[in-house]
XYZ file of C-alpha atoms in Angstrom:
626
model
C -34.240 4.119 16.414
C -36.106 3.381 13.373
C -34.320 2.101 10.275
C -34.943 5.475 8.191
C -33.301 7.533 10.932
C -30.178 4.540 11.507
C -29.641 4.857 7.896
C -29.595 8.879 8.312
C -26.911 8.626 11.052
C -24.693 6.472 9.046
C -25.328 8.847 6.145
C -23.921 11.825 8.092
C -21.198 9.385 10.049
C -19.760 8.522 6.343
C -19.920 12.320 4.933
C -18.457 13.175 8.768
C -15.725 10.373 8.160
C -14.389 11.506 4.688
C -12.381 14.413 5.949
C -11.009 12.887 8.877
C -10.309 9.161 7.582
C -9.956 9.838 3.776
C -8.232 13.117 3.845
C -4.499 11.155 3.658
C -5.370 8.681 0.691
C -7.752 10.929 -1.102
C -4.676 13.513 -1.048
C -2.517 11.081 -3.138
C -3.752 12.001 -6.609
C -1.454 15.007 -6.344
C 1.618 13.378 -6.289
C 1.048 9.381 -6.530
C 1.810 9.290 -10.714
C 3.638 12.055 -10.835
C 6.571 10.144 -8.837
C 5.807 6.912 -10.649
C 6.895 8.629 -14.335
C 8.874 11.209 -13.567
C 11.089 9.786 -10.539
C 14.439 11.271 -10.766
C 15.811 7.698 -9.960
C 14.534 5.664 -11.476
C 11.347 6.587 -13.897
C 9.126 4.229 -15.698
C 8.844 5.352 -19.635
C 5.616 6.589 -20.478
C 4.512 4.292 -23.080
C 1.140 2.520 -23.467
C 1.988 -0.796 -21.977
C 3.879 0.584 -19.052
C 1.304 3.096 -18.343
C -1.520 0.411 -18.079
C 0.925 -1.961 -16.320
C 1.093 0.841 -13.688
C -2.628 2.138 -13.689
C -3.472 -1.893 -12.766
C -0.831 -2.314 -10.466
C -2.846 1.026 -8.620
C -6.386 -0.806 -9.210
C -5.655 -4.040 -7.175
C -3.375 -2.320 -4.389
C -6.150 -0.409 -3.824
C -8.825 -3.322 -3.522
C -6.330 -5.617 -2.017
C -4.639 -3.914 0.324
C -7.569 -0.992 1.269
C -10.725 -2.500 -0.107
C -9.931 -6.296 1.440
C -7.167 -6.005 4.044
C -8.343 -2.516 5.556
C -12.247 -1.899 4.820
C -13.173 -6.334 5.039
C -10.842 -7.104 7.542
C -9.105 -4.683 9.966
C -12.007 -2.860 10.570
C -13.291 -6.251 12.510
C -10.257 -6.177 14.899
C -11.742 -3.390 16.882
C -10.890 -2.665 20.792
C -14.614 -2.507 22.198
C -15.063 0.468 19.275
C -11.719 1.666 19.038
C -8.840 0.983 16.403
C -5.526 2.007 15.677
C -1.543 0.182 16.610
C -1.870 0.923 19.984
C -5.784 -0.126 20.293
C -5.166 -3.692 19.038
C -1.536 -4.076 20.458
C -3.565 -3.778 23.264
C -6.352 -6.592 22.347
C -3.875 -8.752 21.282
C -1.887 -8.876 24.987
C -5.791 -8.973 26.658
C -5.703 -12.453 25.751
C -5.032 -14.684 28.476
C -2.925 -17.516 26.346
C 0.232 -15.607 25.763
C 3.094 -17.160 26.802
C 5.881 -14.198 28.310
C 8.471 -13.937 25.281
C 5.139 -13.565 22.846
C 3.774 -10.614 25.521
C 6.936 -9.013 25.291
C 7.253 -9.609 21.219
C 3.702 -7.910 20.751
C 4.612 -5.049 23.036
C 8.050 -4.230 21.199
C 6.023 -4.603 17.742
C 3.761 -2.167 18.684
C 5.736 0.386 20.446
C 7.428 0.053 17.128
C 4.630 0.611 14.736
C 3.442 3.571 16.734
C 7.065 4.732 16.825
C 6.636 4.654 12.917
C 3.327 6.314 12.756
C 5.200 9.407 13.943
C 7.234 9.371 11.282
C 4.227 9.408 8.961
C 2.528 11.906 10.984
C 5.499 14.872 9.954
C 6.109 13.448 6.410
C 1.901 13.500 5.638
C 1.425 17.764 6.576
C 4.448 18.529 4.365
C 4.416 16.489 1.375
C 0.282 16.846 1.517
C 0.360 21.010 1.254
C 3.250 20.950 -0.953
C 1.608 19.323 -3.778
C -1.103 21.273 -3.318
C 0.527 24.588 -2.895
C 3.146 23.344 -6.254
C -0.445 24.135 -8.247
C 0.541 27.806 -8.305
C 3.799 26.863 -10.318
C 1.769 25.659 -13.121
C -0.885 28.331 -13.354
C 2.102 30.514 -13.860
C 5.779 30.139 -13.203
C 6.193 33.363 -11.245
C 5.051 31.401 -8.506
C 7.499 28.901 -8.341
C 9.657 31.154 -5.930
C 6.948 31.612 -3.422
C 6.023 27.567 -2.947
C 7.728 27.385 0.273
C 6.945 29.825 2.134
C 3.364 30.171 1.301
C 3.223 26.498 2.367
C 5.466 27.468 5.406
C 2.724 30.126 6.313
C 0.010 27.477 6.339
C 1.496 24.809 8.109
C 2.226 27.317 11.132
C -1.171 28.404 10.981
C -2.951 25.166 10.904
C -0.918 24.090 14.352
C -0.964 27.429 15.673
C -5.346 26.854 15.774
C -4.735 23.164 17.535
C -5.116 24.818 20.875
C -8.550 26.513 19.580
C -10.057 23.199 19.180
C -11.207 21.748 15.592
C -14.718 21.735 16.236
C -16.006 24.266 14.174
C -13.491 23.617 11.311
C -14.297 20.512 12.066
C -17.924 20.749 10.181
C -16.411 21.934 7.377
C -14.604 18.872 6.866
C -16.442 16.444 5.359
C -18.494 18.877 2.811
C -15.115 19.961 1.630
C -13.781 16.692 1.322
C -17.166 15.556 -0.743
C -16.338 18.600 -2.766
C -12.701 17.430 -3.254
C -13.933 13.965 -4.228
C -16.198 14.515 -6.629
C -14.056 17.070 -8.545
C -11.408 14.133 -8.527
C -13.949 12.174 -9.914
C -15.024 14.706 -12.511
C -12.286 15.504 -13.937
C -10.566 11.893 -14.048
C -14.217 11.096 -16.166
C -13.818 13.883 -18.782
C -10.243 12.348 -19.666
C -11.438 8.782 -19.762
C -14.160 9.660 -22.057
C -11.314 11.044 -24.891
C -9.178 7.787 -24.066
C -11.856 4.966 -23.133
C -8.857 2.527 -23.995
C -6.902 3.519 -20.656
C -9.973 1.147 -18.526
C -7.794 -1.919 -19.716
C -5.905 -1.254 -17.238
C -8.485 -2.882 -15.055
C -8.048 -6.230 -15.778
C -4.496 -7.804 -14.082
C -2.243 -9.015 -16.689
C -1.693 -5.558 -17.402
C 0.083 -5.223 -14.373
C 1.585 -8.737 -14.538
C 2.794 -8.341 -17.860
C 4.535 -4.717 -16.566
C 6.209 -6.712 -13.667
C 7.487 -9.292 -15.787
C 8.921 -6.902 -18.710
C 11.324 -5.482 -16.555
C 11.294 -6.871 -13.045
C 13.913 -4.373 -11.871
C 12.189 -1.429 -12.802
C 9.125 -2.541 -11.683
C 10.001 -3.500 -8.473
C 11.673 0.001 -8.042
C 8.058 1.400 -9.213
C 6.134 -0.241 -6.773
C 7.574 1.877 -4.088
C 6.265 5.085 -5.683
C 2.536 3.088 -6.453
C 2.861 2.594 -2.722
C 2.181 6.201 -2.748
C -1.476 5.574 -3.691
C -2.151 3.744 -0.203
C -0.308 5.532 2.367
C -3.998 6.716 3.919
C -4.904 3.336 4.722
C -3.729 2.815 8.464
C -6.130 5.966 8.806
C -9.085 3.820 7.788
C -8.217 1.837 11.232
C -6.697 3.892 13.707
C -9.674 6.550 13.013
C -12.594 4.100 13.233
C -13.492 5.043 16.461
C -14.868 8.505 15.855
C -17.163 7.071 13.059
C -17.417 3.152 13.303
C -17.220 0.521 10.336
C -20.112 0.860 8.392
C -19.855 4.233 7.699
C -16.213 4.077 6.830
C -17.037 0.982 4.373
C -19.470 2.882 3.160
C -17.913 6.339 2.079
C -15.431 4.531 0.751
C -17.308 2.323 -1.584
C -19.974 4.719 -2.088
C -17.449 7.790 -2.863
C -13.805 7.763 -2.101
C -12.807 4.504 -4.224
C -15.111 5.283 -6.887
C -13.062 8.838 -7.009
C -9.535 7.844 -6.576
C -9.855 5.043 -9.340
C -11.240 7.397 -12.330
C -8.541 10.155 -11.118
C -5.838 8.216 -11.601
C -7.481 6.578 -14.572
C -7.924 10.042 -15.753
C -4.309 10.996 -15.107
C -2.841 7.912 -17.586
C -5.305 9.104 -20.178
C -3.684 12.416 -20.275
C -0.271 10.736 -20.194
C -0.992 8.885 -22.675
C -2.095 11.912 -25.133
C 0.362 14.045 -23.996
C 3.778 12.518 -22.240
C 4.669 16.077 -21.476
C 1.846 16.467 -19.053
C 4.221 14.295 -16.609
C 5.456 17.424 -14.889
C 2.342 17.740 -13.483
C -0.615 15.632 -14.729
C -3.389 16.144 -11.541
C -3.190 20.092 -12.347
C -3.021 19.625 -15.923
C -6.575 17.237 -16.486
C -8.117 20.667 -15.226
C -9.609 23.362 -17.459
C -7.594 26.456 -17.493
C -10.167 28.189 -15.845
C -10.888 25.955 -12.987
C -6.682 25.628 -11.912
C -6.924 28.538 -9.210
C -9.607 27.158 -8.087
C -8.533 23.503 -7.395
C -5.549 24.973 -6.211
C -7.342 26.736 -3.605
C -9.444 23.273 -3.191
C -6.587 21.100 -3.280
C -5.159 23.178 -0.459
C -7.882 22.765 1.820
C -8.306 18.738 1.484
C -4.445 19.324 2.408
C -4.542 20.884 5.484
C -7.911 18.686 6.517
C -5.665 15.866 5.921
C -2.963 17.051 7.945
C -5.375 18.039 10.648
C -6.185 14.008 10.673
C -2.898 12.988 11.067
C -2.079 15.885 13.566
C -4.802 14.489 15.844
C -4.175 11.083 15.616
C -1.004 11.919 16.529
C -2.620 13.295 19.565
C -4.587 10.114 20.116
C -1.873 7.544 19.885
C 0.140 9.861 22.615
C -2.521 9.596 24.429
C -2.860 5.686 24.443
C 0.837 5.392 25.055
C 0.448 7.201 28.097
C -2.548 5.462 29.643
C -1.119 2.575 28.672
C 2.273 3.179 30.251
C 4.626 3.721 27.612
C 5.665 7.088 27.579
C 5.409 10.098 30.447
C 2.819 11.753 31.670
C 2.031 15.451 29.563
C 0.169 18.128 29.131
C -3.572 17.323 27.296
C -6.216 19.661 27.135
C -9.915 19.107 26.123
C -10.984 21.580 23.390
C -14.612 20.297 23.561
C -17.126 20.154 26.168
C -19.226 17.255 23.951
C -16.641 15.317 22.151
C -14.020 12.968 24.218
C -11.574 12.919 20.942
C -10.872 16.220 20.643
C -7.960 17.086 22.678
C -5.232 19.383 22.359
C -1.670 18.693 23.427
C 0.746 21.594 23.735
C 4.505 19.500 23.811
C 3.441 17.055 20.928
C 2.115 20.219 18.692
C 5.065 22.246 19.028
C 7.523 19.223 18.214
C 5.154 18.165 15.143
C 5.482 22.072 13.880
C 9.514 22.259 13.987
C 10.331 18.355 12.626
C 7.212 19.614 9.647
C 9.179 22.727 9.063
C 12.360 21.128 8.775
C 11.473 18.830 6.670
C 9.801 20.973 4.432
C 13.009 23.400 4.074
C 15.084 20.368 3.836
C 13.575 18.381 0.957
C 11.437 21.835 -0.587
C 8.982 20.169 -3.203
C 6.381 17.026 -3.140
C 8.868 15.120 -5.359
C 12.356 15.396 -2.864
C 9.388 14.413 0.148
C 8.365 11.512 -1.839
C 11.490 9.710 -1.406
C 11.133 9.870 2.739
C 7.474 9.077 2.467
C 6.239 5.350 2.281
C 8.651 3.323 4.399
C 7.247 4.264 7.895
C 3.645 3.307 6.744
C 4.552 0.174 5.139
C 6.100 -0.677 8.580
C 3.243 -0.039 10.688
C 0.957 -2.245 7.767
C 3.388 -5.282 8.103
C 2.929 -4.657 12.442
C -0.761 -4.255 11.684
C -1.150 -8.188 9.516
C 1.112 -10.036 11.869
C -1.155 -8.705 15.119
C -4.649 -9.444 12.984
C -3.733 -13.032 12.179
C -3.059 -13.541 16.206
C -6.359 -12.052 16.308
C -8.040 -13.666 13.370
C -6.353 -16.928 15.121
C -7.102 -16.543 18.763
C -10.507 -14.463 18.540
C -12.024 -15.210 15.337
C -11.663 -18.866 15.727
C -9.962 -19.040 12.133
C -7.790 -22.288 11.429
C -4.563 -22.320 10.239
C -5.492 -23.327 6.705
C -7.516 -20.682 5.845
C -5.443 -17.628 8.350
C -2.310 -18.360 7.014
C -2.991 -18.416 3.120
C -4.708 -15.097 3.535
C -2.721 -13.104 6.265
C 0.554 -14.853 4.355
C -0.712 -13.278 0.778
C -1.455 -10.264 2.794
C 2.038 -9.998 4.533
C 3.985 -10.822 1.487
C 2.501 -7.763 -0.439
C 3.453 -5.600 2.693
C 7.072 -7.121 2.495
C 7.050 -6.610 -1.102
C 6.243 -2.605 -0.861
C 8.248 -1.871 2.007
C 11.535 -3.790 0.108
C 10.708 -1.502 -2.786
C 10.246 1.594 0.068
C 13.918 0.579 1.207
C 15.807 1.563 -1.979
C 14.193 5.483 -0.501
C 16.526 5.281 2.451
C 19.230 6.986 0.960
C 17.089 9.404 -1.185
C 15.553 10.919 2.230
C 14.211 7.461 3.643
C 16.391 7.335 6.372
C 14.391 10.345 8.242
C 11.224 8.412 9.350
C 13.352 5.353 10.488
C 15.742 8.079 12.691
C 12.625 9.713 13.728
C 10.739 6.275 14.335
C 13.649 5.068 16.001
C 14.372 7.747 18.378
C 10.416 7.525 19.534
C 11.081 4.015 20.181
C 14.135 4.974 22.376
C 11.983 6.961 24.674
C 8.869 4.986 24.862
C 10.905 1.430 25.774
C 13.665 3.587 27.938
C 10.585 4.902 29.502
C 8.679 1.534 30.106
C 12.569 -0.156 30.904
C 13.274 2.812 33.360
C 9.757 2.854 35.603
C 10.078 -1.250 35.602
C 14.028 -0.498 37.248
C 12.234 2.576 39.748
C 9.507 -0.135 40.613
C 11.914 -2.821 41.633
C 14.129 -0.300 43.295
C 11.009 0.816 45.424
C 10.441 -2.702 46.391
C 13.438 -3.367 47.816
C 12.600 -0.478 50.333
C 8.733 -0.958 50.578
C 6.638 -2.228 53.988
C 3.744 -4.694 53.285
C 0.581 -2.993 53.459
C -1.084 -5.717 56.448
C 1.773 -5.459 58.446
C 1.880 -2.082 58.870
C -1.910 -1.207 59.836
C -1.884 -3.995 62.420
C 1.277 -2.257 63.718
C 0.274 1.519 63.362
C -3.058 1.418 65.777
C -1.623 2.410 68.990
C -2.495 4.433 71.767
C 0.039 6.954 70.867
C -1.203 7.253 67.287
C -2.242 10.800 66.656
C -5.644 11.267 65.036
C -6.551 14.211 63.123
C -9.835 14.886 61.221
C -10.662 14.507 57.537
C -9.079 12.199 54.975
C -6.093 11.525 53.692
C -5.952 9.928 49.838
C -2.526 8.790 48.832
C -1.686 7.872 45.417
C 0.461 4.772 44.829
C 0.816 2.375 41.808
C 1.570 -0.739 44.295
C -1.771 -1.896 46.472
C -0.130 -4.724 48.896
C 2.762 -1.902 49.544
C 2.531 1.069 52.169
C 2.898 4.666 49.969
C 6.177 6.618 50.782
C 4.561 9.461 51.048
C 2.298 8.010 53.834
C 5.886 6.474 55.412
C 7.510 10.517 55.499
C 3.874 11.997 56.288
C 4.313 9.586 59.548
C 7.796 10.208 60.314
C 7.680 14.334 60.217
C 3.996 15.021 60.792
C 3.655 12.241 63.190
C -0.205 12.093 62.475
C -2.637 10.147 60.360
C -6.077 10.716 59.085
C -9.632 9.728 60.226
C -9.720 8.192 57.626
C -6.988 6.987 55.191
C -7.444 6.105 51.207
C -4.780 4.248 49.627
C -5.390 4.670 45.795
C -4.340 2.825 42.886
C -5.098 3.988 39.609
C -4.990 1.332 36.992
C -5.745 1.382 32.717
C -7.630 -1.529 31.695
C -6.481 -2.955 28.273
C -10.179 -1.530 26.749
C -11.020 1.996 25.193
C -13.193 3.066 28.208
C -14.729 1.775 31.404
C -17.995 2.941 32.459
C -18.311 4.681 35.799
C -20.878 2.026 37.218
C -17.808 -0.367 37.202
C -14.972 2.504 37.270
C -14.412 1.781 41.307
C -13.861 -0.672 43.805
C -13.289 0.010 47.760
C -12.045 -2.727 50.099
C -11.856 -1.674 54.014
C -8.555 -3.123 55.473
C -10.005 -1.634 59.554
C -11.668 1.601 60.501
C -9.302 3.514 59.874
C -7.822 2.325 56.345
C -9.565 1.776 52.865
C -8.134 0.560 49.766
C -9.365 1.736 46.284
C -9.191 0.573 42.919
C -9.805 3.242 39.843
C -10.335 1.338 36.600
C -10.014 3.805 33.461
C -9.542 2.426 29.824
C -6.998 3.948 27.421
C -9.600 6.560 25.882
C -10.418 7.861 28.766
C -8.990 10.929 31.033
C -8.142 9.968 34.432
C -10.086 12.686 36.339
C -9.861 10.652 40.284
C -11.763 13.207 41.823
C -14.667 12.643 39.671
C -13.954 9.107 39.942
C -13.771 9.056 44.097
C -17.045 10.400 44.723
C -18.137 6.769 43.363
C -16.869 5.305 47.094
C -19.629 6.193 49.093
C -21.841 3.570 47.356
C -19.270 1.311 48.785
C -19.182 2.584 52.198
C -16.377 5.015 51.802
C -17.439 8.708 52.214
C -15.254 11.589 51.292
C -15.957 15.528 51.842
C -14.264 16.917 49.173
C -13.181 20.211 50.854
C -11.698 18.249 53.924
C -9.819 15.477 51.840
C -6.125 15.933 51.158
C -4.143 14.304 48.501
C -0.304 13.027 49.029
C 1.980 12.362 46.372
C 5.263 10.716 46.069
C 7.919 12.578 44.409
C 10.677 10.456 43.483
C 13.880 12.473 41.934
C 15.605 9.619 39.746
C 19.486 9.372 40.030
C 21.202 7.616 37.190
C 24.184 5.347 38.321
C 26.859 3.752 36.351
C 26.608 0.002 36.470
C 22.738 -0.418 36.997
C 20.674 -2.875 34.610
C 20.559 -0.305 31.798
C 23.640 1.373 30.425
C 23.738 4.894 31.696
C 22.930 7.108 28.995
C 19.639 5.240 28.912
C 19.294 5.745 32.830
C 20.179 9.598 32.327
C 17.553 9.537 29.375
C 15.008 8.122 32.194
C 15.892 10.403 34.565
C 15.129 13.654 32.563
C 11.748 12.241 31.080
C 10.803 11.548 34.813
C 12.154 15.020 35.691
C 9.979 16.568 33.029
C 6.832 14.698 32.884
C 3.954 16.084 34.049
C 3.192 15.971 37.415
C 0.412 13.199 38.789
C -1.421 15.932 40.894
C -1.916 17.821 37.136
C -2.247 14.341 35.269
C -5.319 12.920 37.129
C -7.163 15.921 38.045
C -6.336 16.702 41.563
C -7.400 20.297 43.026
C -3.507 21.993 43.486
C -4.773 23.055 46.830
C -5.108 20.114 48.269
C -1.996 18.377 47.370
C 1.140 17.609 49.229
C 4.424 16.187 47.568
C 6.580 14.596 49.927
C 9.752 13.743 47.764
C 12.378 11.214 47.949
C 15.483 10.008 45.880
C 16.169 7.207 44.111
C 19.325 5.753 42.973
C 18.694 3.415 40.091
């Protein structure tokens, strides 16, 4: 590719990446300020010094934390392309020196942080259209009755089109966004220009002269300037739809640019007119232009919620490859694009905990109180796994990783203390969420380790029983027989009851083991390997990464480069079907064990999960006392 047409792909990448990466952060405008001055709680007096103090402390959170942390740093601890909690959780355990009790630290961390992201992910489609929609009530109060459920009405249509695919809305995204960005821009310049005092705010004793007036009150105020980050995690988990450089560069080249002269913009209104506080985005616009930002501050809304929604999507996704939660439903709304998927059980959740929350709390400023303290978790998760990175992979030495990651972490522990004094205010529902997520994905991981060992204790070795089996009295039918087990050295129940009430085996016997490598995707060159135990019995590995969707049939025709030939219309597929039985006294307390059971009740089946044609599969079920 020549160096014209690389530039034009990164061009298109970083106008592609501004819907779907910058829709969260380039949505705070609406309501970032706005909760900084006119917090119920706690607000910060709008006087000169206090509004500089806070228009600084917004200018170096944003190149500290996004510009430095995020866009310099994060983006580098990629997983072979991809990014996101999940994505370098899993980078971080693919090194080989970690001790056990660090293995097990990392993986509680990061079930954790994701646990968090869905917290953020039902919090970010409410609060988002709110603002947007709370536009109306200033063009003219008649409005103000209708807020809720015109936003209502918008939120159920934007997951009721999830199962259409986001394709085609999906082009729309980054124009719109670039619209959305350069009217921020705009109309944050024509205030500046009346007040060209309010860019003193750039340089930092502003903001250290703020923090040290009244260290109290601006502590409390950090947690609502938090506001003016809670995009950033985006800039990570989404990199691998777009890559770095176009994310560093739509956000230098536009989205920074943007964000800093709207909210410069916004304290140069405050500072003419303190009144403006009720709401000082709508009120920089001309009179005639408010129904139409309304309109336009609706649709970076719902693009922005459409981010979140999918990456909601895509970290349910990873947890499942990667083991942590049960199997579900995913369907592939694109016949081009691998990350556009569509799952039914996570939408339909997403949609009730988003209305809830929405008649619960009922404006942006209620919302504000419950947003910020989930994000700031995952950030703090995010440092502490880059600095094993930075340490481990990067070849950085202590003197220079811990000054930087140690500045870094202390800033996250700073906004999510300030976050903290939320809980009460509405707080409290992202940490229940959060926490309730993390119930099910450890009890999940906990209850298939117990099912494992309990399996064991019951299970033939693999050798033994294939030097055993070949007898004259063995009864050979044709075609071949693939059975699906997680354990490779062990013989398959399902080939154990097959035996015992068919009395028959296969010309030829597969014993699969499906396995998801600690990488976004393996290539199908290196997806399979086939080892013949006799003539009779072959075993085969399947090697899919995280990203990608465990199709085996696909995946099986690979064998017969490797001496292993299957006919697809004469090949059956057997599948364990364990029912779980929860009993009192086991190694986790029951409730947790009764948890376990109905996940593995209700989890998708395997035949569904990796492809299998439904008329070729037999289920041969057992129980299990745990």
């Amino acid at each position: 590719m020549s160096h014209e047409a690389d530039k034009d792909t990164t061009a298109v990448l970083a106008l592609a990446a501004l819907g779907v990466v910058y829709g969260d952060i380039g949505t705070s405008p609406l309501y970032a300020l706005k909760e900084v001055f006119g917090n119920a709680h706690h607000p910060v007096p709008i006087t000169a010094a206090n509004v500089l103090g806070i228009l600084s402390l917004v200018f170096w959170s944003l190149i500290v934390v996004v510009s430095f942390k995020y866009v310099a740093l994060i983006l580098r601890a990629d997983n072979k392309g991809e990014g996101g909690i999940m994505a370098l959780m899993a980078r971080v355990l693919a090194e080989e020196g970690i001790s056990g009790r660090m293995r097990q630290g990392v993986i509680l961390l990061g079930l954790f942080g994701a646990a968090l992201f869905y917290g953020d992910g039902l919090i970010t489609p409410a609060i988002s259209v709110l603002s947007a929609v709370e536009g109306l009530e200033v063009a003219t109060p008649m409005f103000a009755h209708y807020v809720v459920p015109i936003t209502l009405g918008i939120l159920v249509g934007l997951f009721w089109i999830q199962s259409h695919g986001t394709g085609k809305v999906g082009v729309a995204f980054g124009p719109i966004t670039c619209v959305w960005f350069v009217a921020l821009g705009i109309m944050g310049l024509m205030q500046i220009v009346q007040h060209p005092g309010i860019l003193a705010a750039l340089l930092p004793q502003h903001a250290l002269a703020f923090l040290a007036a009244d260290p109290g009150l601006g502590f409390l105020a950090m947690g609502s300037v938090f506001l003016a980050l809670t995009g950033a995690e985006a800039l990570y988990a989404d990199m691998g739809h777009f890559g770095r450089r176009p994310i560093r560069l739509a956000w230098f080249g536009l989205v920074l640019p943007a964000l800093l002269l709207n909210y410069f913009g916004q304290g140069a209104l405050l500072l003419a007119d303190p009144a403006t506080i009720r709401n000082p985005f709508y009120l920089m616009a001309p009179d005639w232009f408010l129904l139409p930002l309304v309109g336009l501050a609706t649709a970076a809304t719902v693009i922005a919620s459409q981010a979140v929604i999918t990456g909601v999507y895509s970290i349910t996704q990873q947890a499942i490859q990667l083991g942590y939660a049960p199997r579900m439903e995913l369907r592939h709304t694109s016949g081009s694009q691998m990350g556009q998927i569509y799952m039914p059980g996570v939408n339909w959740m997403m949609l009730l905990g988003v209305i809830a929350l929405v008649l619960a709390f009922k404006s942006s400023t209620n919302l504000a109180a419950a947003y910020g303290i989930a994000v700031t978790g995952t950030m703090i998760i995010t440092t502490l796994f880059a600095y094993l990175v930075a340490r481990r992979q990067w070849g950085w030495r202590r003197r220079l990783a811990i000054p930087v990651f140690g500045a870094l972490l202390a800033l996250d522990l700073t906004f999510l203390a300030a976050n903290s004094t939320k809980i009460l205010d509405g707080g409290w529902f992202p940490l229940v969420f959060g926490g309730a997520v993390y119930l099910v994905l450890t009890t999940w991981k906990a209850g298939r380790k117990l099912l494992q060992e309990r399996l064991d204790t019951q299970a033939i070795l693999l050798r033994e029983f294939i030097v055993g089996i070949e007898t004259p009295d063995t009864i050979t039918v044709p075609g071949t027989a693939v059975f699906m087990t997680p354990y490779p050295d062990h013989v398959p129940h399902a080939l154990l009851h097959n035996l015992k009430h068919n009395k028959v085996l296969h010309e030829q016997v597969a014993l699969v083991t499906v396995t998801v490598e600690s990488v976004p995707r393996v290539v199908e060159a290196q997806r399979v390997v086939v080892e013949r135990l006799n003539h009779r019995f072959y075993r085969v590995g399947i090697h899919f990464g995280f990203m990608d969707v465990p199709d085996v049939p696909a995946a099986l025709e690979w064998c017969a480069e490797q001496g292993l030939s299957l006919e697809p219309m004469t090949t059956s597929y057997f599948l364990g079907r364990e029912t779980v039985m929860p009993r009192v006294g086991a190694a986790m307390p029951y409730w947790r064990e009764a948890l376990f059971a109905t996940l593995y009740r209700n989890a998708r089946t395997a035949a569904d999960f990796f492809g299998l044609p439904p008329n070729q599969v037999v289920e041969l079920g057992t129980r299990v006392v745990l």
